[in-house]
Tab-separated table of C-alpha atoms and ligand atoms in Angstrom:
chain	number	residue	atom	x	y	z
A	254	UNK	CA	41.008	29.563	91.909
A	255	UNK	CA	43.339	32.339	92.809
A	256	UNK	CA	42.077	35.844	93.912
A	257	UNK	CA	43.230	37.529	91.326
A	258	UNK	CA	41.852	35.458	88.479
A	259	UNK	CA	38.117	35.818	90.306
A	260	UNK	CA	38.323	39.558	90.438
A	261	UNK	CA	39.281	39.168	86.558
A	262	UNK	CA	36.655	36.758	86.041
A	263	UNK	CA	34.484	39.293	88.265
A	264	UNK	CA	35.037	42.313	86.171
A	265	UNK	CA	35.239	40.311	82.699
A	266	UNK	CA	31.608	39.637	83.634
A	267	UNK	CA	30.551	43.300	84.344
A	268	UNK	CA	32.355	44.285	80.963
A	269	UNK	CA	30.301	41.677	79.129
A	270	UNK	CA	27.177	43.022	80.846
A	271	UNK	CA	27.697	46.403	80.444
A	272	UNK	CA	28.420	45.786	76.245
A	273	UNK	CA	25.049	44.028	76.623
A	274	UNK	CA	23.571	46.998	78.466
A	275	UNK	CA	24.588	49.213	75.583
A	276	UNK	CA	24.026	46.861	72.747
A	277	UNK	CA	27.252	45.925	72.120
A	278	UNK	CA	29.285	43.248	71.436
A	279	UNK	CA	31.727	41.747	73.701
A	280	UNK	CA	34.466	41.932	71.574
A	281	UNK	CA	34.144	45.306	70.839
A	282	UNK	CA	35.660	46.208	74.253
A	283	UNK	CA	39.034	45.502	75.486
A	284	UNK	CA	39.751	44.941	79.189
A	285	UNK	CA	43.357	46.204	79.697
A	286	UNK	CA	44.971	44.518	82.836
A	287	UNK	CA	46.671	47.704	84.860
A	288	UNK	CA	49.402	46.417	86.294
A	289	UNK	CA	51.442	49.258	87.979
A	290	UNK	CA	52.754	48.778	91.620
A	291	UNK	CA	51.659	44.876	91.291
A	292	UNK	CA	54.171	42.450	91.994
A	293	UNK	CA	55.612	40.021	88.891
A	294	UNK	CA	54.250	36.689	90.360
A	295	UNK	CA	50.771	38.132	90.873
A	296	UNK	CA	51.152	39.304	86.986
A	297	UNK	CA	52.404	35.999	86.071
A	298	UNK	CA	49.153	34.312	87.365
A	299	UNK	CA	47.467	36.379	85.120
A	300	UNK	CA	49.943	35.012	82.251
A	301	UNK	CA	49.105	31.609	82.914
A	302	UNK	CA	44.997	32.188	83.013
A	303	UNK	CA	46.198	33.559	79.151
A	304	UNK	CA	46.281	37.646	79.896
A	305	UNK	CA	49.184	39.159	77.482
A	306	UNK	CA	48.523	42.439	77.578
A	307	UNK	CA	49.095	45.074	80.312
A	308	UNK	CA	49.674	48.185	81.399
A	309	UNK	CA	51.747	50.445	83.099
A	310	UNK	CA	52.210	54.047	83.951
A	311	UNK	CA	55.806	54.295	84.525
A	312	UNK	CA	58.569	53.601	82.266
A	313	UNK	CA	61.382	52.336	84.931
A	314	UNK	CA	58.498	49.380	86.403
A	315	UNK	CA	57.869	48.958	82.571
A	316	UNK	CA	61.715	48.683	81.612
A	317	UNK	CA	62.015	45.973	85.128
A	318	UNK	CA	58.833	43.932	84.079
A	319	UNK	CA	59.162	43.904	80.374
A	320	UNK	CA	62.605	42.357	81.119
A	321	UNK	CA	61.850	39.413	83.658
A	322	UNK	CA	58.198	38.594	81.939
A	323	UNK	CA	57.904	36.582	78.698
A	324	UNK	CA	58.262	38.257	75.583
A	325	UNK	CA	54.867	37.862	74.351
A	326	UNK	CA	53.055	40.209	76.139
A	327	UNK	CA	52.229	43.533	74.845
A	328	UNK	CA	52.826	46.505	76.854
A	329	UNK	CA	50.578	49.433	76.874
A	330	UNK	CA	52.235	52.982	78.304
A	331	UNK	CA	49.574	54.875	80.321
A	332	UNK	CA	51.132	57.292	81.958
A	333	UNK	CA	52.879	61.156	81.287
A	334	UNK	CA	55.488	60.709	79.426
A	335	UNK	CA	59.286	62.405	80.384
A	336	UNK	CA	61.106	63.651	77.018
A	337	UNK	CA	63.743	61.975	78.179
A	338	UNK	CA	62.374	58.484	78.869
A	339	UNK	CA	60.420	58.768	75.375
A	340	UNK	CA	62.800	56.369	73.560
A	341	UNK	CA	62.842	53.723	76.152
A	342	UNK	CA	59.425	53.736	76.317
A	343	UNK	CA	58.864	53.471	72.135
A	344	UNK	CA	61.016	50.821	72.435
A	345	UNK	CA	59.149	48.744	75.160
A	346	UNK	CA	55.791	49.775	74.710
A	347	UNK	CA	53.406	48.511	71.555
A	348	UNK	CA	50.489	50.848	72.284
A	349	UNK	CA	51.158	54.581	73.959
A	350	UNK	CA	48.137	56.245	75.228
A	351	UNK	CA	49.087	59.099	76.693
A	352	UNK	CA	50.806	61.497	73.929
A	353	UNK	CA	49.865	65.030	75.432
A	354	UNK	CA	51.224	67.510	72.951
A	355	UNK	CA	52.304	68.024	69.594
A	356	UNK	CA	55.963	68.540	70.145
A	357	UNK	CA	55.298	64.984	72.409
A	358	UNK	CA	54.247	63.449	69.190
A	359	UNK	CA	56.859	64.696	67.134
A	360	UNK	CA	59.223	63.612	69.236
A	361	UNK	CA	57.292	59.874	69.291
A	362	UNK	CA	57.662	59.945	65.530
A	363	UNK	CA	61.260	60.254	64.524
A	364	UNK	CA	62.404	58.371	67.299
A	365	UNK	CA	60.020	55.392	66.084
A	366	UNK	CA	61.515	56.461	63.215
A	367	UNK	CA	65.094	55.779	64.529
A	368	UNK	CA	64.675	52.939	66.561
A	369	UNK	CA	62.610	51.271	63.480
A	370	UNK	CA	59.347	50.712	65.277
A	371	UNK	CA	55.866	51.672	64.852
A	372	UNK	CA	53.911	52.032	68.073
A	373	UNK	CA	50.399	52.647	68.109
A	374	UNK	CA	49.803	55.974	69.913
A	375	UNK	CA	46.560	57.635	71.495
A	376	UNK	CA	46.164	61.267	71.961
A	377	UNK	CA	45.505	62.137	75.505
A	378	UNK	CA	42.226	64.660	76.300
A	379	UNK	CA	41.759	66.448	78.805
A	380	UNK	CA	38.056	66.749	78.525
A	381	UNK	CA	36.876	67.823	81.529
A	382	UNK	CA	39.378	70.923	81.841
A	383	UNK	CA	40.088	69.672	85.023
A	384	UNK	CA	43.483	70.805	86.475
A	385	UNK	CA	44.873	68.145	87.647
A	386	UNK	CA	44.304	65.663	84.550
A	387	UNK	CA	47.071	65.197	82.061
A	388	UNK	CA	46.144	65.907	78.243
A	389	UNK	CA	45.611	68.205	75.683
A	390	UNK	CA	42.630	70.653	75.834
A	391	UNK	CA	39.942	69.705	72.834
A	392	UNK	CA	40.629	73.204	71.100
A	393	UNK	CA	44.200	71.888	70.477
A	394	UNK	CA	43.170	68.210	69.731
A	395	UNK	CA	42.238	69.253	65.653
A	396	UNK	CA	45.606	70.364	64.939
A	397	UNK	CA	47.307	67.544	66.854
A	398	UNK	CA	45.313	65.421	65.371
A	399	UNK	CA	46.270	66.316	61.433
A	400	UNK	CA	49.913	65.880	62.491
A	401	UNK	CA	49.067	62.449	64.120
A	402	UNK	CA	46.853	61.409	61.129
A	403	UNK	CA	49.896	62.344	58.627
A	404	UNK	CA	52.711	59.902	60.428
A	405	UNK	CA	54.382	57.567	58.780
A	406	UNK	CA	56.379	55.905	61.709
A	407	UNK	CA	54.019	55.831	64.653
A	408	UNK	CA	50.222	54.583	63.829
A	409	UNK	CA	47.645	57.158	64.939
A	410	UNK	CA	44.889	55.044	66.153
A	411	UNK	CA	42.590	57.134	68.474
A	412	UNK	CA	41.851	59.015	71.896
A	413	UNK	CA	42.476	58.261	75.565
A	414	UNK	CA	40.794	60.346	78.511
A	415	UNK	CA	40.684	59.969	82.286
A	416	UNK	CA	37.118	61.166	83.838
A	417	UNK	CA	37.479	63.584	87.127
A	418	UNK	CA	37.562	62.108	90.377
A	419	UNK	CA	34.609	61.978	91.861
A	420	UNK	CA	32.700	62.766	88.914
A	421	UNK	CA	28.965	62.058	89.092
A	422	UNK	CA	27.040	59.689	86.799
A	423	UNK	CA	26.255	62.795	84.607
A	424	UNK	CA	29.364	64.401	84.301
A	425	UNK	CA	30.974	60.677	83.690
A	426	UNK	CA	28.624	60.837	80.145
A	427	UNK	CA	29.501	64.159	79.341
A	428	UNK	CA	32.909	63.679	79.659
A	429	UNK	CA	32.847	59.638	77.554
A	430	UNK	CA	30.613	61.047	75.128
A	431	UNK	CA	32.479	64.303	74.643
A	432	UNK	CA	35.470	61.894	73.705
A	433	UNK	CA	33.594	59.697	70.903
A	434	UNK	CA	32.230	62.730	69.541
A	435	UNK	CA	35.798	64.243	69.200
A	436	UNK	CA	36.877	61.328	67.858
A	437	UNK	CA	34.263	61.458	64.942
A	438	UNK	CA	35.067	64.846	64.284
A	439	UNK	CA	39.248	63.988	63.531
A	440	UNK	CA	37.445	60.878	61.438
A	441	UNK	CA	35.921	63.075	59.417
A	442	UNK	CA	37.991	65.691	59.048
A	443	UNK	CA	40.972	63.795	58.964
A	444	UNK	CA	39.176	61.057	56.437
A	445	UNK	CA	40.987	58.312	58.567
A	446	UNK	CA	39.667	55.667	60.698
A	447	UNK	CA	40.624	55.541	64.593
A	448	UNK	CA	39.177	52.314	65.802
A	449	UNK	CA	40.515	53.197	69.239
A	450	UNK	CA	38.784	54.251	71.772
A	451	UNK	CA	40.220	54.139	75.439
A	452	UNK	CA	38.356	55.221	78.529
A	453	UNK	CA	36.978	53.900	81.811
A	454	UNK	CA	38.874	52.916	85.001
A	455	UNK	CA	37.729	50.738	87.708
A	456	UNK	CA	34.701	52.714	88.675
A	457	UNK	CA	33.352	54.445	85.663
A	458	UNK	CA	34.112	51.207	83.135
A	459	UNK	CA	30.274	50.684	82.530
A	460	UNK	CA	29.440	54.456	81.940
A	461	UNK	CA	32.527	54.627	79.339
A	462	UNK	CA	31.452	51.031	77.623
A	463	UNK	CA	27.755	52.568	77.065
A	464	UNK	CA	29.710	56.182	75.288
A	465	UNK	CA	31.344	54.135	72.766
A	466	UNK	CA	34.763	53.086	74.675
A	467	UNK	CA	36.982	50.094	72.892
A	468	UNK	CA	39.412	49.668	75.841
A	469	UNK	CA	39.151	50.211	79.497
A	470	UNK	CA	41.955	50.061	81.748
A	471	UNK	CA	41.794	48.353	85.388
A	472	UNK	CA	43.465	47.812	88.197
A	473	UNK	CA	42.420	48.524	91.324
A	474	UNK	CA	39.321	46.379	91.030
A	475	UNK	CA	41.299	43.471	89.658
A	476	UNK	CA	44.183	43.556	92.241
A	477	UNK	CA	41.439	43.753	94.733
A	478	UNK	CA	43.454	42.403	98.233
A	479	UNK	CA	46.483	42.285	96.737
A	480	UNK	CA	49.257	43.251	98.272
A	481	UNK	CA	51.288	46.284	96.188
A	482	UNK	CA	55.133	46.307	95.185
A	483	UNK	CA	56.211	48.340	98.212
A	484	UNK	CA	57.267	52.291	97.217
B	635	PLP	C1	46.030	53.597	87.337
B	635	PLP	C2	45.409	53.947	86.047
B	635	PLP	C3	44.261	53.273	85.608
B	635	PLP	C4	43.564	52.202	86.418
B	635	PLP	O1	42.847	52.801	87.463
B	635	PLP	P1	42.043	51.920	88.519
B	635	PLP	O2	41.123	52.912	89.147
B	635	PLP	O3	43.061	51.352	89.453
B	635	PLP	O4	41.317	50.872	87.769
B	635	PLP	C5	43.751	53.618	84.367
B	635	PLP	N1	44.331	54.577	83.608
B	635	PLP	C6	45.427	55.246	84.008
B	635	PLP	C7	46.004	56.283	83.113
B	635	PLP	C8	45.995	54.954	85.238
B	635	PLP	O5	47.090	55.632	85.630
């Protein structure tokens, strides 16, 4: 078997056991397939093995792929989002995890509106307060989130955070299980349901899968020895 479908079928298996770890069920946790920087034929191996959804952080490698790969997959937008690339991206992208701001989601709405789509967005936290880390803060999640909850054009269906760099085991927890319990506070408050979850990267997947995460994105463990698309 190719390299790339053993590293899948490598970190498919540490998923599984880390949903066992926590009590969960498999299926409760989504492995999203990163793809950014990865060539198409690498990709397309993944295709064949029966992978149709990835994602990627930047809308003009999003806008190339989504045009020479088969139709069927679903695209998933993970990176900061330009204003000005916001309606190429609602019109490629089926699930957006990365809405920042409220005048971000605004925007998201009417021009789902216009374009006569209805994305599924995530609202990005910066939990840790680290600098560097895209997001809202949590004290401006509550408001964001009554806005989201109330859209009619995009579907509000939960939270996305990145962990620190570096982070230890400890602040990794804090940092998961400050999400879920954000999350269950807009639930509540909002009286809505997000069954989204999405959290964990290559080397914090099994810390985010035991705080409650529904879909953790990976690539740098998957395209393990696999040569990049060249910048
Ligand atoms: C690149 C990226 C990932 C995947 O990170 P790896 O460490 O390569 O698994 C996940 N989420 C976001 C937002 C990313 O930009």
């Amino acid at each position: 078997m190719s390299r790339v479908i053993d590293n899948y079928l490598a970190v498919k298996a540490e998923v599984e056991k880390a949903c066992s770890d926590a009590g969960r069920n498999s299926d409760e946790v989504k492995l999203l397939v990163v793809s950014k920087t990865i060539p198409i034929p690498v990709l397309m191996e993944l295709y064949d093995f029966g992978i149709r959804e990835f994602g990627e952080n930047r809308e003009p490698e999003l806008a190339m792929k989504s045009a020479a790969m088969p139709q069927d997959i679903i695209w998933h937008f993970i990176g900061p989002v330009q204003s000005n690339k916001i309606r190429k991206v609602v019109k490629l992208a089926r699930v957006i995890h990365s809405v920042e701001s409220l005048s971000q989601l605004e925007r998201f709405e009417r021009i789902a509106g216009e374009e006569q789509v209805s994305p599924e967005i995530l609202l990005e936290v910066n939990v840790s307060g680290e600098a560097s880390k895209g997001g809202m803060t949590p004290k401006d999640l509550p408001e964001i989130a009554s806005v989201a909850a109330r859209c009619v054009n995009i579907k509000f269906k939960g939270l996305m955070t990145m962990a620190p760099f570096n982070a230890d085991q400890q602040e990794l927890i804090s940092v998961f299980s400050g999400l879920c319990d954000l999350k269950s506070g807009i639930e509540k408050n909002c009286n809505i349901n997000l069954p989204c979850l999405s959290m964990g990267m290559s080397g914090d997947f099994a810390e985010a899968i035991a705080c409650g995460a529904t879909v953790v994105r990976v690539g740098s463990r998957i395209f393990e020895g696999i040569e990049r698309i060249a910048k």
